PDB file of C-alpha atoms in Angstrom:
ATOM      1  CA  UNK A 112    -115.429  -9.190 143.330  1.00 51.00           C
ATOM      2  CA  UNK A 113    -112.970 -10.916 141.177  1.00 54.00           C
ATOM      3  CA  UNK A 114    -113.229 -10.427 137.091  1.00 53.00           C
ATOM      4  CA  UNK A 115    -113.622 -13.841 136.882  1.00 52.00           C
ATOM      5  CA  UNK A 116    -116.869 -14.209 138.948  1.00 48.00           C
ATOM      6  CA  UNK A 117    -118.744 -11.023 137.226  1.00 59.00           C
ATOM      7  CA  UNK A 118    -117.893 -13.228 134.171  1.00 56.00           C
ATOM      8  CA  UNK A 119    -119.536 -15.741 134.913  1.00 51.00           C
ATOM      9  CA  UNK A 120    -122.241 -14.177 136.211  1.00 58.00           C
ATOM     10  CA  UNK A 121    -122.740 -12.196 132.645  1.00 63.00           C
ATOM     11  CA  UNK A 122    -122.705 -15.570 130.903  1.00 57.00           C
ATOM     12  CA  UNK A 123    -125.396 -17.323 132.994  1.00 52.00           C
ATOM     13  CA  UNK A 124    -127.895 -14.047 132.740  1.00 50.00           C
ATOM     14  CA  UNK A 125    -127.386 -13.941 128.817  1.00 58.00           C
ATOM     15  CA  UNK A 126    -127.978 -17.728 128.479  1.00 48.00           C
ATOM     16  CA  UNK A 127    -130.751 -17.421 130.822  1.00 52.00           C
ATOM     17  CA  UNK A 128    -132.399 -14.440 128.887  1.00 56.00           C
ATOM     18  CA  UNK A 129    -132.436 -16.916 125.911  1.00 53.00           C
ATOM     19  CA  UNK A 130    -133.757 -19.971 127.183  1.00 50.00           C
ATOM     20  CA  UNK A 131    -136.248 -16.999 128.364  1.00 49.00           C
ATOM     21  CA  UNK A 132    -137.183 -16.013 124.896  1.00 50.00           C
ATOM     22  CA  UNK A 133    -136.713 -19.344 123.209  1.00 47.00           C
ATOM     23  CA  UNK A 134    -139.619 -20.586 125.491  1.00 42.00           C
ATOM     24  CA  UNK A 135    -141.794 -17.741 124.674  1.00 48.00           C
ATOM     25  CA  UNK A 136    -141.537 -17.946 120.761  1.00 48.00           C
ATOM     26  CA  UNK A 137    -142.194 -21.608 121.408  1.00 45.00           C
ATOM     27  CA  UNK A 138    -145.211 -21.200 123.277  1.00 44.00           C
ATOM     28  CA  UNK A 139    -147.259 -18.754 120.592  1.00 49.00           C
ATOM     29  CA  UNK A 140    -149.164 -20.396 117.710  1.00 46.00           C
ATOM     30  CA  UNK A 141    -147.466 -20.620 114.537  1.00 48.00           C
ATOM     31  CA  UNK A 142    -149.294 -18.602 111.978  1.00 47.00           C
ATOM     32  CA  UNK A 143    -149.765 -19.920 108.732  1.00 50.00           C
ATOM     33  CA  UNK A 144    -148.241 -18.547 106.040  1.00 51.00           C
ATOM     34  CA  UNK A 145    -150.255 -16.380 103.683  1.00 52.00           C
ATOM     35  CA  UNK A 146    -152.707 -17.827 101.616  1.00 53.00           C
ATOM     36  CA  UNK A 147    -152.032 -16.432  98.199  1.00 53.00           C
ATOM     37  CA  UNK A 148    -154.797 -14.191  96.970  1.00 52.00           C
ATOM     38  CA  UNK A 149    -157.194 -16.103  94.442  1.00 51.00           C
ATOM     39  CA  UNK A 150    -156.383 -15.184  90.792  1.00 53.00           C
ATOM     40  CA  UNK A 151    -159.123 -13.899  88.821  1.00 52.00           C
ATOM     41  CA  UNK A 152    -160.869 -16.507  86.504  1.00 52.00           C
ATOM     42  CA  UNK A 153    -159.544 -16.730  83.213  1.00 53.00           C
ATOM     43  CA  UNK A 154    -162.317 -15.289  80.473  1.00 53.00           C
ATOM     44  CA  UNK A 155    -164.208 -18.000  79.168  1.00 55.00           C
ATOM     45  CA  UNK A 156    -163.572 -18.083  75.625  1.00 55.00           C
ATOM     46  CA  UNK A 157    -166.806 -16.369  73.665  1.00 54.00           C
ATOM     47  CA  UNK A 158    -168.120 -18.842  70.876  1.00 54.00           C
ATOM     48  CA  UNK A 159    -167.767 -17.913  67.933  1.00 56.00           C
ATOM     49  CA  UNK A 160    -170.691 -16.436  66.195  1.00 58.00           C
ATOM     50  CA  UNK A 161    -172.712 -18.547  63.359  1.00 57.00           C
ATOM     51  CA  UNK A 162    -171.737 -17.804  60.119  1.00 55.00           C
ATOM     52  CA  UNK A 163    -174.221 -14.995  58.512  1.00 55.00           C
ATOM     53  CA  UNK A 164    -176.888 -17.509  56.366  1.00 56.00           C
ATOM     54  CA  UNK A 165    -177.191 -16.798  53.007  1.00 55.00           C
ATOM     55  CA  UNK A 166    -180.605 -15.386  52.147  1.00 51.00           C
ATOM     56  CA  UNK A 167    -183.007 -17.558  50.285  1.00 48.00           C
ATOM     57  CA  UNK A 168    -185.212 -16.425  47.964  1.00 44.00           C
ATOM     58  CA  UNK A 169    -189.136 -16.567  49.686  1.00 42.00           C
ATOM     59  CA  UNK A 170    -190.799 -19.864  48.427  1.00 39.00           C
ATOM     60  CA  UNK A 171    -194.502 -19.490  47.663  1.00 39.00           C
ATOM     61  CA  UNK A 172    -196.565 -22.567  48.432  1.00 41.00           C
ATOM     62  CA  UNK A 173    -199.522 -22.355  46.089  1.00 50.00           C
ATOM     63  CA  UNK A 174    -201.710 -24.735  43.711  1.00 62.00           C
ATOM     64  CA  UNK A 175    -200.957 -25.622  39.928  1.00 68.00           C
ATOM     65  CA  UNK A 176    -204.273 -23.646  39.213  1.00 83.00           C
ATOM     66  CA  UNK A 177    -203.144 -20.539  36.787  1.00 86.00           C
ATOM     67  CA  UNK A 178    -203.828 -19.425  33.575  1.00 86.00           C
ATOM     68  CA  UNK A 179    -200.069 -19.899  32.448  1.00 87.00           C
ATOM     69  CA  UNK A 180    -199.700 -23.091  33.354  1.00 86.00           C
ATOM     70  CA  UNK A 181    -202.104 -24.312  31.644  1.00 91.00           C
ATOM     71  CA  UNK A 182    -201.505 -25.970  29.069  1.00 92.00           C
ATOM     72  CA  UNK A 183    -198.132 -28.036  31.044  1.00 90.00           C
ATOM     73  CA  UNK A 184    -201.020 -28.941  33.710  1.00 91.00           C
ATOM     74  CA  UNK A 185    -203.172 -30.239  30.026  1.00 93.00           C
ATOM     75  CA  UNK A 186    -200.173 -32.787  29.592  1.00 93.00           C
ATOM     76  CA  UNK A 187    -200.132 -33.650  33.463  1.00 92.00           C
ATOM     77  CA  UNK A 188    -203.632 -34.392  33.350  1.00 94.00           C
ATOM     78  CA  UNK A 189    -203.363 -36.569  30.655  1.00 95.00           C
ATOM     79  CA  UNK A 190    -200.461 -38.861  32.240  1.00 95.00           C
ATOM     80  CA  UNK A 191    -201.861 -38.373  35.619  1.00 94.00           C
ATOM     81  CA  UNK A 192    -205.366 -40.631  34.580  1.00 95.00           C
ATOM     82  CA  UNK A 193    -202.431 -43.427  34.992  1.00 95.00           C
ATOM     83  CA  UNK A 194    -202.164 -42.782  38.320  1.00 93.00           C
ATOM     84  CA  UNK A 195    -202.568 -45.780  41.132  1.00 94.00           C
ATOM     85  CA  UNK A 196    -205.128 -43.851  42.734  1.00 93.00           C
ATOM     86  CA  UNK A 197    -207.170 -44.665  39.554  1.00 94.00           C
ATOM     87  CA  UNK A 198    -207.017 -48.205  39.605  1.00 95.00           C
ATOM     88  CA  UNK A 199    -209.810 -48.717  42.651  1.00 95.00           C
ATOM     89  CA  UNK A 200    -212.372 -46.903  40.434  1.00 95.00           C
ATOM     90  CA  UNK A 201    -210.797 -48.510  36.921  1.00 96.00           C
ATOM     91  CA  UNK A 202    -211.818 -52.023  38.694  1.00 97.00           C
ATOM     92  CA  UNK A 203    -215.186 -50.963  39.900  1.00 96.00           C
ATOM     93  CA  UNK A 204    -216.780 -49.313  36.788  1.00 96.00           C
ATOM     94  CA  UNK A 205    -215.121 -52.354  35.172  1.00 96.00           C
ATOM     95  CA  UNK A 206    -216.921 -54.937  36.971  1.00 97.00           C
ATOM     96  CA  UNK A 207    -219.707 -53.180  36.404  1.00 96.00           C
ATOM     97  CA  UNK A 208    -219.892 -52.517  32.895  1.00 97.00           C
ATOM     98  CA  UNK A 209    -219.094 -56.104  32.594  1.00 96.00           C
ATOM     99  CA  UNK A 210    -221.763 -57.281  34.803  1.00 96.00           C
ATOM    100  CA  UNK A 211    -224.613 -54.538  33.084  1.00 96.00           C
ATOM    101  CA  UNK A 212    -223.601 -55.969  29.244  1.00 96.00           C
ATOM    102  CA  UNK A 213    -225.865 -58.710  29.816  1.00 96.00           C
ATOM    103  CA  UNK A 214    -228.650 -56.281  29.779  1.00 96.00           C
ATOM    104  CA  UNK A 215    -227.714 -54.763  27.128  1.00 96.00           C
ATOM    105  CA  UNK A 216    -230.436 -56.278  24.427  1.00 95.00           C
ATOM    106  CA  UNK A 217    -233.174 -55.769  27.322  1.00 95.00           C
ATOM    107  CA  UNK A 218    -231.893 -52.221  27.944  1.00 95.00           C
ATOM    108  CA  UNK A 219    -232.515 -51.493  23.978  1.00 95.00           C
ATOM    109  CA  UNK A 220    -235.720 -53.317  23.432  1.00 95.00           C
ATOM    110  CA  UNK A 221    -237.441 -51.672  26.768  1.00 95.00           C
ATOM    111  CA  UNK A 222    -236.654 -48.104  24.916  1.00 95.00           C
ATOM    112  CA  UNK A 223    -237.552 -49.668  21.482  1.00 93.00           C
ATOM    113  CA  UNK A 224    -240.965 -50.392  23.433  1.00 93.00           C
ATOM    114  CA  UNK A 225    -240.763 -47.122  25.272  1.00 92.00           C
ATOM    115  CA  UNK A 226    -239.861 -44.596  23.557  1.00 90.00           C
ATOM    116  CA  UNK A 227    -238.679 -41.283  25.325  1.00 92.00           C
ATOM    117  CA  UNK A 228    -238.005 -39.261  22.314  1.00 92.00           C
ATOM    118  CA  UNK A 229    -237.835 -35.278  24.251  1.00 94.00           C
ATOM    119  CA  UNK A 230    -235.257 -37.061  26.952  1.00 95.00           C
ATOM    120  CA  UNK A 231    -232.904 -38.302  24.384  1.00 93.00           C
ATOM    121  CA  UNK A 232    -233.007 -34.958  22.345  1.00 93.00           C
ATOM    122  CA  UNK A 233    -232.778 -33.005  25.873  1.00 94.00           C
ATOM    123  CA  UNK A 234    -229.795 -35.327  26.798  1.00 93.00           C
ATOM    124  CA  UNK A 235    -227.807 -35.237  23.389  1.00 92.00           C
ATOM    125  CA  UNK A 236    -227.692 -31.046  23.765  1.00 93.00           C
ATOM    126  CA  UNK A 237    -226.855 -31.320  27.218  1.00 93.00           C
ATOM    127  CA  UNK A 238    -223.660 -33.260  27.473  1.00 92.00           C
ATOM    128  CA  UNK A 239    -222.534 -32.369  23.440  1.00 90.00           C
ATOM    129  CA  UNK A 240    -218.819 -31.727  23.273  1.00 88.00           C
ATOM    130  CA  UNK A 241    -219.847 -28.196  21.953  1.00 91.00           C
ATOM    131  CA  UNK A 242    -222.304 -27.433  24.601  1.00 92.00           C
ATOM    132  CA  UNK A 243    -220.019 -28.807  27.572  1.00 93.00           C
ATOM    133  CA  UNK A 244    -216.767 -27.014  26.003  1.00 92.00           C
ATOM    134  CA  UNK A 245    -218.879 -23.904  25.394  1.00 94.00           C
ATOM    135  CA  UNK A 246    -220.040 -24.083  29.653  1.00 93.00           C
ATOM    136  CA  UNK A 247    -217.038 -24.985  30.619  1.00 93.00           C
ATOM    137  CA  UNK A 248    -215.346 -22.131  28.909  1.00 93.00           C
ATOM    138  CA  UNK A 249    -217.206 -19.590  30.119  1.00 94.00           C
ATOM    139  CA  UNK A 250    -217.251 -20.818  33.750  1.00 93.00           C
ATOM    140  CA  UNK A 251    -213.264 -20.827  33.938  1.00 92.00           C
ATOM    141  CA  UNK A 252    -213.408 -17.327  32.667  1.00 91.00           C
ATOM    142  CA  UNK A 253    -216.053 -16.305  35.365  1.00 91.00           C
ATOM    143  CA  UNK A 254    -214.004 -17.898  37.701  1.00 89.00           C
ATOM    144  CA  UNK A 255    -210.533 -16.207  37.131  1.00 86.00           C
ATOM    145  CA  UNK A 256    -212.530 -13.194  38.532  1.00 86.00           C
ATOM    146  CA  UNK A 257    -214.568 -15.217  41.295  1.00 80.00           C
ATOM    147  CA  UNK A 258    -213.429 -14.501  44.800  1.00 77.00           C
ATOM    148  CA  UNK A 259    -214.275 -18.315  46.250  1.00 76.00           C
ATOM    149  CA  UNK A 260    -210.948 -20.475  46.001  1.00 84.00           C
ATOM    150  CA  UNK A 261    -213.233 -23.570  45.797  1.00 89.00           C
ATOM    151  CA  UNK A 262    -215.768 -22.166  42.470  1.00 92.00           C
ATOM    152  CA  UNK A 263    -212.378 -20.704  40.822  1.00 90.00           C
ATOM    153  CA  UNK A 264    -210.785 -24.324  41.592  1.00 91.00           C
ATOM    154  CA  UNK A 265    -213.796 -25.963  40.403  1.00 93.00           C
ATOM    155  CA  UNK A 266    -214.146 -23.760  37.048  1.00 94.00           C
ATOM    156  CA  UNK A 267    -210.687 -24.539  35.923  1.00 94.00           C
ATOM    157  CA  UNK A 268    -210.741 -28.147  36.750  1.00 94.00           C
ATOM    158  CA  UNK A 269    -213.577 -28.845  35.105  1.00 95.00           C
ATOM    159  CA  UNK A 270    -212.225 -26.937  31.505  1.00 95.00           C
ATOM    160  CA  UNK A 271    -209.477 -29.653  31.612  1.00 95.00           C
ATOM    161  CA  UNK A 272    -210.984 -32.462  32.776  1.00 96.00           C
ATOM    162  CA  UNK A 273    -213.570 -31.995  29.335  1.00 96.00           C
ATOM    163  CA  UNK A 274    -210.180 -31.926  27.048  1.00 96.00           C
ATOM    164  CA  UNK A 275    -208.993 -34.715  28.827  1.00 97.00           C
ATOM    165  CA  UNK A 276    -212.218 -36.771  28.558  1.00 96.00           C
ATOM    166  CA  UNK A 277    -212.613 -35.815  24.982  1.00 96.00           C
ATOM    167  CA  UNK A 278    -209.131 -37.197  24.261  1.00 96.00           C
ATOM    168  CA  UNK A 279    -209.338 -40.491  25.889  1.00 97.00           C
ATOM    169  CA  UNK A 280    -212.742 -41.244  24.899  1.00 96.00           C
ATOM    170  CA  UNK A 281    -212.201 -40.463  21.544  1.00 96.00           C
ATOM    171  CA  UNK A 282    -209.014 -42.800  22.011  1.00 97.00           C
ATOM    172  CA  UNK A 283    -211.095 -45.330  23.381  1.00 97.00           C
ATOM    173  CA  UNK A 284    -213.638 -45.111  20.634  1.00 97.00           C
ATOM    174  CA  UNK A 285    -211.116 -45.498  17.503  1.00 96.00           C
ATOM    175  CA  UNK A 286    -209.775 -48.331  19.318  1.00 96.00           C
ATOM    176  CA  UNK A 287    -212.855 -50.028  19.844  1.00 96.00           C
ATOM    177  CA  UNK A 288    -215.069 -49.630  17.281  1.00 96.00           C
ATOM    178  CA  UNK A 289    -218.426 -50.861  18.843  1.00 96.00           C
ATOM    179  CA  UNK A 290    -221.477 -50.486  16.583  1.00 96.00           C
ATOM    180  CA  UNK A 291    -223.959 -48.428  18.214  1.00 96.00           C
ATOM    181  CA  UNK A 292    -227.809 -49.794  18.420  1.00 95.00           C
ATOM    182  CA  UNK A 293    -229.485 -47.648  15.960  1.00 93.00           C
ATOM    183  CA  UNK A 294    -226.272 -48.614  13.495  1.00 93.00           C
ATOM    184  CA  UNK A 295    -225.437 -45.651  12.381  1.00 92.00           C
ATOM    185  CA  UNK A 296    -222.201 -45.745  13.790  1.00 92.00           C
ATOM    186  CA  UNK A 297    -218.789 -47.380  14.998  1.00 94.00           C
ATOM    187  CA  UNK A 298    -218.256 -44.868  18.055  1.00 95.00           C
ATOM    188  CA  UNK A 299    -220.506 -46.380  20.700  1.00 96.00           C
ATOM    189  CA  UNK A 300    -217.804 -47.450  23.070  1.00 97.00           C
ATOM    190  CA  UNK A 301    -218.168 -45.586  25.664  1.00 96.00           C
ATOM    191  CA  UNK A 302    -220.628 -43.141  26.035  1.00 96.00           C
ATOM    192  CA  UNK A 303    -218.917 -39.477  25.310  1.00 95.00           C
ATOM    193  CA  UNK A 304    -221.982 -37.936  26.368  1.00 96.00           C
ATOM    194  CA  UNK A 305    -221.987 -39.501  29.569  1.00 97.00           C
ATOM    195  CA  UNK A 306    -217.963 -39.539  30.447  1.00 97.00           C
ATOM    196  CA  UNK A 307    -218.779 -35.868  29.611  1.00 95.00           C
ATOM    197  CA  UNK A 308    -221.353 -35.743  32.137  1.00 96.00           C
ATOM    198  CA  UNK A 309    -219.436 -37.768  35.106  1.00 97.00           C
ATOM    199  CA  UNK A 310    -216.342 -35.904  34.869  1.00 96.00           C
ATOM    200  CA  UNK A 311    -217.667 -32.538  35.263  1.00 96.00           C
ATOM    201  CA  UNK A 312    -219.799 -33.534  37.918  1.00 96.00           C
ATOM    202  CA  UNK A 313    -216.838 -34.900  39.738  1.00 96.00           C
ATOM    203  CA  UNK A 314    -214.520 -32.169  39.743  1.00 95.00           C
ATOM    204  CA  UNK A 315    -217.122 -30.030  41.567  1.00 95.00           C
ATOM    205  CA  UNK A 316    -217.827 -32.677  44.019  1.00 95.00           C
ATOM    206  CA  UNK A 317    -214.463 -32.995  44.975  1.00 94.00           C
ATOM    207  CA  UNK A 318    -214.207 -28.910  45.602  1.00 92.00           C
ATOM    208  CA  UNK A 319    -217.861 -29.179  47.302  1.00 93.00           C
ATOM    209  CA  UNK A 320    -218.592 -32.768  48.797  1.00 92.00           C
ATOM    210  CA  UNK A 321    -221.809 -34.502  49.043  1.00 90.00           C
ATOM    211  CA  UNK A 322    -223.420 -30.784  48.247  1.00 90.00           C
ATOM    212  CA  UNK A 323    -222.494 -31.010  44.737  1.00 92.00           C
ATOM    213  CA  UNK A 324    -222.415 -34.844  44.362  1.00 93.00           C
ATOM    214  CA  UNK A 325    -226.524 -34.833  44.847  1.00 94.00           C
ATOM    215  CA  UNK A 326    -227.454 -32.926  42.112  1.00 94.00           C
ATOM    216  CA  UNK A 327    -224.317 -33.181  39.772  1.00 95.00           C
ATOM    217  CA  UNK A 328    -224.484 -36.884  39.840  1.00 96.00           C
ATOM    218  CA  UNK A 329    -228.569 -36.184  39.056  1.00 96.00           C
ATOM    219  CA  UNK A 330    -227.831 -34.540  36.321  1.00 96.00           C
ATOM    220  CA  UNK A 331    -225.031 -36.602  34.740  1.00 96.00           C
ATOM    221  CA  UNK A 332    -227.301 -39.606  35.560  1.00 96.00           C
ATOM    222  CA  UNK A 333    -230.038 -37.809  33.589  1.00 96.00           C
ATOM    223  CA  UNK A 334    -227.419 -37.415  30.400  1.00 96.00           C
ATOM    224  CA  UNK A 335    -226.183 -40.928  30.509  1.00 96.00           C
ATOM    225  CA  UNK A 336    -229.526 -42.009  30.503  1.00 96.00           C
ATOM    226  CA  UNK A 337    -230.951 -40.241  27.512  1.00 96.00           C
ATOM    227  CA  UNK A 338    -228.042 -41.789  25.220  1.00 96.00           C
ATOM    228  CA  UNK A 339    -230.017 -45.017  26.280  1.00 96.00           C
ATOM    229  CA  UNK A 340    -233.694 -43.306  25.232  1.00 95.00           C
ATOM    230  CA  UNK A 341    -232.268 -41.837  22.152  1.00 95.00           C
ATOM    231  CA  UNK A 342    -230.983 -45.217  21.083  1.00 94.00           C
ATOM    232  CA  UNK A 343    -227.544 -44.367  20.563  1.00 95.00           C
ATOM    233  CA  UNK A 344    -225.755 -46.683  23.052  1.00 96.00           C
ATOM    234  CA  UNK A 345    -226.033 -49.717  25.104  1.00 97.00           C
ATOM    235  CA  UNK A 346    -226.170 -49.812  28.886  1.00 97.00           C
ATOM    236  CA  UNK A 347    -222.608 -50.895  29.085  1.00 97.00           C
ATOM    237  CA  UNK A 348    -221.433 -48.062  27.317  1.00 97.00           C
ATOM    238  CA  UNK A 349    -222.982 -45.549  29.719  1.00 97.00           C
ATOM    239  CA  UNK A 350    -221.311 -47.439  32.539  1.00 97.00           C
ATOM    240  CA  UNK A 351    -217.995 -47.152  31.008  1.00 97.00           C
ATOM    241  CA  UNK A 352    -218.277 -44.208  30.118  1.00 97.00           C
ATOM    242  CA  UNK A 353    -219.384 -42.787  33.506  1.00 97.00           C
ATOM    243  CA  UNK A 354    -216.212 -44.624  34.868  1.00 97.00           C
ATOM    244  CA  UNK A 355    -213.826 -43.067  32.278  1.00 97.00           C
ATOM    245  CA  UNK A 356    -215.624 -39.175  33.479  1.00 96.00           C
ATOM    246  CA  UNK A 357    -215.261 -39.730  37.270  1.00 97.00           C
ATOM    247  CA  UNK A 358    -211.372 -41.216  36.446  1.00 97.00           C
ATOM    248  CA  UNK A 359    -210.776 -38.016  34.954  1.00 97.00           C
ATOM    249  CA  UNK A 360    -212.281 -35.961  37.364  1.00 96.00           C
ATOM    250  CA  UNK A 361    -210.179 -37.130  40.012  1.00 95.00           C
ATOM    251  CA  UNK A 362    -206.565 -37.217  37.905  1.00 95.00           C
ATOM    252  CA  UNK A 363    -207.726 -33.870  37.256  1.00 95.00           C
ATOM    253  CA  UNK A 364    -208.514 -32.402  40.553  1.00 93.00           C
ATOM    254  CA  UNK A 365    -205.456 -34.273  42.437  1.00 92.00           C
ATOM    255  CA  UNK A 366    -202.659 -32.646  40.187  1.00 89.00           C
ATOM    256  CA  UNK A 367    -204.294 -29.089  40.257  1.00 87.00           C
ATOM    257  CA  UNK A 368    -204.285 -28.925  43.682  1.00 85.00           C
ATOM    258  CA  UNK A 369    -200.751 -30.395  44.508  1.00 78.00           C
ATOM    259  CA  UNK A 370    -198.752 -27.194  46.091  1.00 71.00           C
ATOM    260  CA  UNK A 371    -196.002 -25.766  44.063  1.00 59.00           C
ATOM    261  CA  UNK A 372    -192.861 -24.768  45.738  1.00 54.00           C
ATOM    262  CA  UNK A 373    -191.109 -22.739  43.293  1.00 53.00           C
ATOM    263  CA  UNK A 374    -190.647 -19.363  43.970  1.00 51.00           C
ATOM    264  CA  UNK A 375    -193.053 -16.820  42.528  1.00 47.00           C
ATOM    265  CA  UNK A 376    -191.167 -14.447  39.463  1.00 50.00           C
ATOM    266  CA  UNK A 377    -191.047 -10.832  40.578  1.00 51.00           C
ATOM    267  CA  UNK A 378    -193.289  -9.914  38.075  1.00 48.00           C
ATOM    268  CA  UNK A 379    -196.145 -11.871  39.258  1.00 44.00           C
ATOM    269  CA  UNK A 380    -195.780 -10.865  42.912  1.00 46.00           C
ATOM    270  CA  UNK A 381    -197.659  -7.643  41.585  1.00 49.00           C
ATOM    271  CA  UNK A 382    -201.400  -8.037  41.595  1.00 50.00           C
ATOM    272  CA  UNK A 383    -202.417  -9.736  38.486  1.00 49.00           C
ATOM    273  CA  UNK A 384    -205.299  -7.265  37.960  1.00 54.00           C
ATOM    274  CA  UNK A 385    -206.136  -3.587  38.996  1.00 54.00           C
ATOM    275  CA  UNK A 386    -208.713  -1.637  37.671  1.00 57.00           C
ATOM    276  CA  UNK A 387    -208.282   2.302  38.920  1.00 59.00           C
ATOM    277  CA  UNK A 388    -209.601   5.494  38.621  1.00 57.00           C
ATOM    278  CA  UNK A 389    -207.839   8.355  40.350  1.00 62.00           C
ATOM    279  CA  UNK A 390    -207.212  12.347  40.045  1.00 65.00           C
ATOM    280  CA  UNK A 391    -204.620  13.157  37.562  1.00 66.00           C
ATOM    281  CA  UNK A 392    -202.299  16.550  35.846  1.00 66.00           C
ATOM    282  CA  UNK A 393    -201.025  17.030  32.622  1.00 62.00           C
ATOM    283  CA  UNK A 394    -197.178  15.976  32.442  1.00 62.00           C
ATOM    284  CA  UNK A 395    -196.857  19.666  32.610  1.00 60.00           C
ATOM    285  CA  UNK A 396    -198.473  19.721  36.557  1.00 60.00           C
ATOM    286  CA  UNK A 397    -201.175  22.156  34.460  1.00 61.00           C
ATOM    287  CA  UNK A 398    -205.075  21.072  34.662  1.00 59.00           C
ATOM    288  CA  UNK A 399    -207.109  18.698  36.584  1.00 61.00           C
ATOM    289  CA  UNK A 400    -208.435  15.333  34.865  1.00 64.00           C
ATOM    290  CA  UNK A 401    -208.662  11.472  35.837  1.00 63.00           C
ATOM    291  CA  UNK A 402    -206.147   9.075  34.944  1.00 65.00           C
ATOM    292  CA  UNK A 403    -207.518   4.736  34.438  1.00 62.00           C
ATOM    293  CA  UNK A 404    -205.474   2.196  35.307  1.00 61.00           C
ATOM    294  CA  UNK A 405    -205.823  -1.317  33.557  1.00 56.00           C
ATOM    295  CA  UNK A 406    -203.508  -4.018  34.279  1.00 57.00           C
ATOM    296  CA  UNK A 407    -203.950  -7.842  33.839  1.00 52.00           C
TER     297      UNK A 407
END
């Protein structure tokens, strides 16, 4: 066969092999490319931590009601009788003392007519300054040991609600200068005796309720009324004065119990008292004796 057929021949196989693969690469599926592999999620930044807070010193809520504070709570008492809260019973013992001074001359004649001499001398040692400072005295120390929050709250209530009474109505009195029935006197306005009475009756009832407002209001009822039997005041003055003792009474009672929020001084979160009694040594570790604790 001639070179030039063979070739040819060569050149059509070749270009037939290929179209040959050409048509096979064409008819596969493409594949896709790769995906590239998912990077790991960035760290989510941590917040950053709160700032350390500055320790506060512990706040103790407790009442006005201790021994060393009493004498500020004296001058809080007095300015606290000014209070709004005391207008509502200023305006009602007012209306009534001003309403009962019309029977004032019948109130004097009926015990001119009556007499009730053991009442009135009963009455006058019962609500006396002396007698009622002496009680309450002696009740507020009782009650600094008392274990009832209510009688201890009571006891010192009622020791400055009599300083406070005894201040304004001896304020009151000077100011006035009513003549009192019997004339031996320019003090009758109000009735001490019976402001006396009111105001310690109403410091108790507002610790105890209607449990202490039957019979302290009994007894400060019995008071007023001997200043009438004894001659020494007019009706009017009883009522005024039994307004001035339950004004007090309240002032008193709403300031001492308002909670204080100033921290306590490390030397009063001690116990305030300890009595003990315990085994003791000599400094020496020799012998065997009993040691006493005291501390107020």
């Amino acid at each position: 066969m001639a070179p030039s057929v063979r070739a040819a021949r060569r050149t059509a196989v070749a270009v037939l092999a290929a179209l040959a693969v050409a048509v096979a690469a064409a008819s596969q599926e493409p594949v896709p490319p790769p995906s590239p592999a998912p990077s790991a999620p960035s760290p989510t930044p941590a917040a950053p931590s709160p700032a350390p807070k500055r320790k506060k010193e512990p706040i103790v809520v407790r009442d006005h009601r201790t021994v060393r504070s009493f004498p500020a709570n004296l001058g809080h008492n007095i300015v606290e009788v000014w209070n709004p809260h005391s207008l509502r019973p200023l305006l009602i013992g007012g209306a009534a003392t001003g309403a009962l001074s019309f029977l004032d001359d019948n109130t004097v004649n009926y015990f001119a007519d009556h007499p009730h001499e053991n009442w009135g001398n009963i009455g006058r040692i019962m609500g006396g300054t002396l007698v009622v400072g002496a009680a309450s005295g002696a009740l507020f120390g009782v009650g600094r040991y008392a274990n009832g929050d209510r009688f201890r709250a009571a006891t010192y209530d009622m020791s400055q609600a009599v300083i406070v009474n005894f201040l304004y109505a001896t304020l009151i009195k000077v100011s006035v200068r009513r003549e009192r029935p019997d004339h031996s006197d320019k003090y009758s306005f109000p009735s001490g005796h019976a402001s006396n009475a009111f105001a310690c009756a109403q410091v108790w009832v507002e610790q105890y309720g209607w449990k202490a407002a039957v019979p302290g209001y009994l007894v400060a009822g019995y008071i007023a009324g001997s200043r009438l039997a004894a001659n020494k005041h007019y009706l009017s003055d009883v009522a005024a004065g039994a307004t001035l003792g339950i004004i007090v009474g309240k002032s008193v009672a709403r300031w001492d119990s308002k909670p204080s929020h100033k921290p306590l001084p490390p030397e009063l979160t001690a116990p305030s008292r300890e009595i003990s009694l315990a085994p003791a040594t000599a400094p020496d570790g020799s012998g065997l004796g009993l040691r006493l604790t005291v501390r107020f």
